[in-house]
Amino acid sequence: MSATFATTAVGPTALQPREDAAIADRIARSAASTAGARLSTEAFPDWLEGRRRAHRFRVDRIPFDALDGWSFEEGTGNLVHRSGRFFSVEGLHVTHEGGAFPQWHQPIIKQPEVGILGILVKEFDGVLHFLMQAKMEPGNRNLLQLSPTVQATRSNYTKVHEGSDVKYIEYFVRPGKGRVLADVLQSEHGSWFLHKSNRNMIVEAVGDVPLHEDFCWLTLGQIGELLHRDNVVNMDSRTVLACAPFPDAATGALHSDTELLSWITAERSRHDVSARRVPLDGLPGWRRGEESIDHEDGRYFRVVAVSVQAGSREVSGWTQPLFEPYGLGVAAFLTRRIDGALHVLVHARVEGGFLDTIELGPTVQYTPDNYAHLRGDSRPGYLDEVLAAGPDRIRYEALHSEEGGRFLNAESRYLLVEADEATAPLDPPAGYRWVTPGQLTSLVRHGRYVNVQARTLLACLHATGAGA
């Protein structure tokens, strides 16, 4: 992208171009290194299993009336916490004039506070290493996954729950503790969160850093190897890694930066979307039972309650609601080489929880089971092309969990799939556009341009070398 995009998203001054390039080169060297100075990739599974054995983890489904501190609010039926903090589950009415689904109602998570997702980095043997945490989240199918150094809501790190301190939080909230390499507000899942964003940060430590037992130092290349494994690197890590200032060596983008920004603006302008909070009680199309809130068609997702025990967390036990989707999701970029430069096909997606109407998502981002009853032109664009792709066209594939702190067993099959003119023409349908990974990387330096699923794929593309 142009020089106007090579700035930090927050702070009074932008990084100077030479410094920015030096940081990008250091990130690239870390991505190319698969030999960790502190923990080998071969030893990582045993290390992670050791952290699993070191703590007691358990998640049980419970009825709503067994929730401690949570209740359905009188008058609205919204599911709220007695502290007034953390989050609430409310109703949402979305209208999308001209869309495939002109209107719908759904439960939505309202969490107004901004959390911190931060990764601390430090050089060992001349190579940047990333401080990653083995963190338990109740919604993860295998519970323990690799998370950022800090993954905490404001309620967590201000200790509303009266738990222990969030380790390493001082590097991200106190000036002078480190050198900021990336810092930007990014959205979360627009289908399940209303206007939710987190501060995504990468900070280089100044001085020695004590290593706590549930943390490990890995190069970006090692993390790239782990991204090939199912359900190892969590969503919060992936979104922060997407914000890393990778160098953009590719040239020859099909559309200029100005053309791309103009297209995004036009897409935001042409969609007439209204999202209005409504009471959860009596939400059309949804039914509340003793243990879940379900859609009457048995599709999409449901709201459930769980009891959690986690010896490694700031609080060792709690109860909470979670959103549980039906079926395995699919998130995929179709890719093409255009005049020698790799391009991915982005989709300007409308989601009810987005603040700016649309964000750029993967070519395909759907749960196929939700659309199994549709035929022909009613099917989501490019979904069948991705589902039918053979191994010879798949450049990358892995199962990754979505946000395990709010979603239960939410997994998606993430793919990079080669396409050609017959399956994905250079002049795609309205709402789609070919962009380079470098253009996406530049857009990610600014909030609310690239959605969380597309950021996962961008992180996988960069860290695994799938775009080489």
Phi, psi and omega in degrees: 000173183286170183298336180295339179269350184270055180229160174285155184277338180225167178100159188285336184227154178272154173295144177289148185306319182295317178296319179300316180295322179296319178296316179299321178295321179293322175298317180297320178296321178295321179293331181276349183261123177249010178252101181284143180280343184242332180208126179282155178297325179295329182273350185299314181303320179292322178298314181295319178294326176296322177291328178293319181287337185284345184228159177262121179238135176203138176228125180236139173287141180223159173289160182301325184286355175266359176294135179259115179092352180248145178202161175276118186296135179294134178098319181249334186076005178295143180270111189230160176264145185297337180284344187077006182246197182063260180202171174225157174252118184235183175260154178223135174246117183247132171241137181225093183296125180085358181278167179298329175239099188298332177202156174199161173244149179198156165290151180217150176268123176254111181225087189290336184285148180266124177268176177244126169245107188227137175244127176270135180236153179203147179276133168230129182054037176078008182235134177294131173243149184251130182273110185248154186242136170277103189240134176273132172230135190296335183272347180291136181300322178255015173064302187261123177221172182275117184244172175297168176305313177236130177218092190210138170284166177299322177300325179292306188280350169264003172062044171301326181281359179061031178266194181283169181294149173280118184296139176069008182299333183297333179291342186250350182237350181246121178301143176092349180281341180194175181254121184286124175258333177205142181199108185206143174281128179234147178288162169249194187303111182288347178278340186233345177245143175260111175055036182273136174218155176230151177276112180266121187226144168233122185232130176272125184290145172253120180087187182290147179237119177293141182256114176277161193294333181267016183236154178212152177264128179225146171285164177295328176296321176296317178298323176300319176296321180290335177291346174279351182259144183291133169053048176248311182261119188283172185299320183294324174296317184295319181291324177292318179298327178295336181275355179297140183282072177294147175288150178247096182273347185282146173234174175083037176298140181299323180239137179293166178301317180296318178296321180294314179296323178295320179296317178300315179298318179296320179295320178293330183281328188276345180266121178261097186239134175232129178237117186237128177290135178224165179298143176290328180293127179073022181298122183304132178086358182235145183232133180259125175249191181289332186238353182199160170247118189238153171284144184296338179271359181069028180236181173073270181198173175220160177259127181230177178232145180223156170250134189235137168236126184212105184292340184264359183269167181298328173240133189278344180204144179194172172236157181192160170279155174219152171266129180242112180284158172265120174090166180273130178281162174229126176230120188215141166261128162282139183236150174212148168271120180241114186051039176087349183259134178292134175232152172238150182265111180266157179238127175283098189266138170263124174227142189301332184268357181291145177279328184247040174069300179230154165226159180283123179244180174298166175305316180234129176212087185213162166257106188307325182300331180289345184239012183297335183276354183266151181227156172060226184293348178283347180288148177300144182302133174068359181298313183292327177297319179290315181297331182270357184296131177276169181303331182291344181256351184269114180275333180206143177203132174197155173269129177231143176282148171274197189295106187283352178276345182230344184238139183258122178053038178269108181234149175226147174270111182264131185220150163243119189238125178291139179232173176222185184297329182289322183267332182210087184295158178296335176253086187280173177297166177304139180095355180237151180204139177278128178224158175274156174302327178296321177295320177296318179301319178293320179294326181295339176293353179234144185286152170065030171255320187238124186283173191292327178290319177293326177294323175302312181295324178295317178298318179294320181296315181289308189288333181266351182075018182293341180266003183291000000 
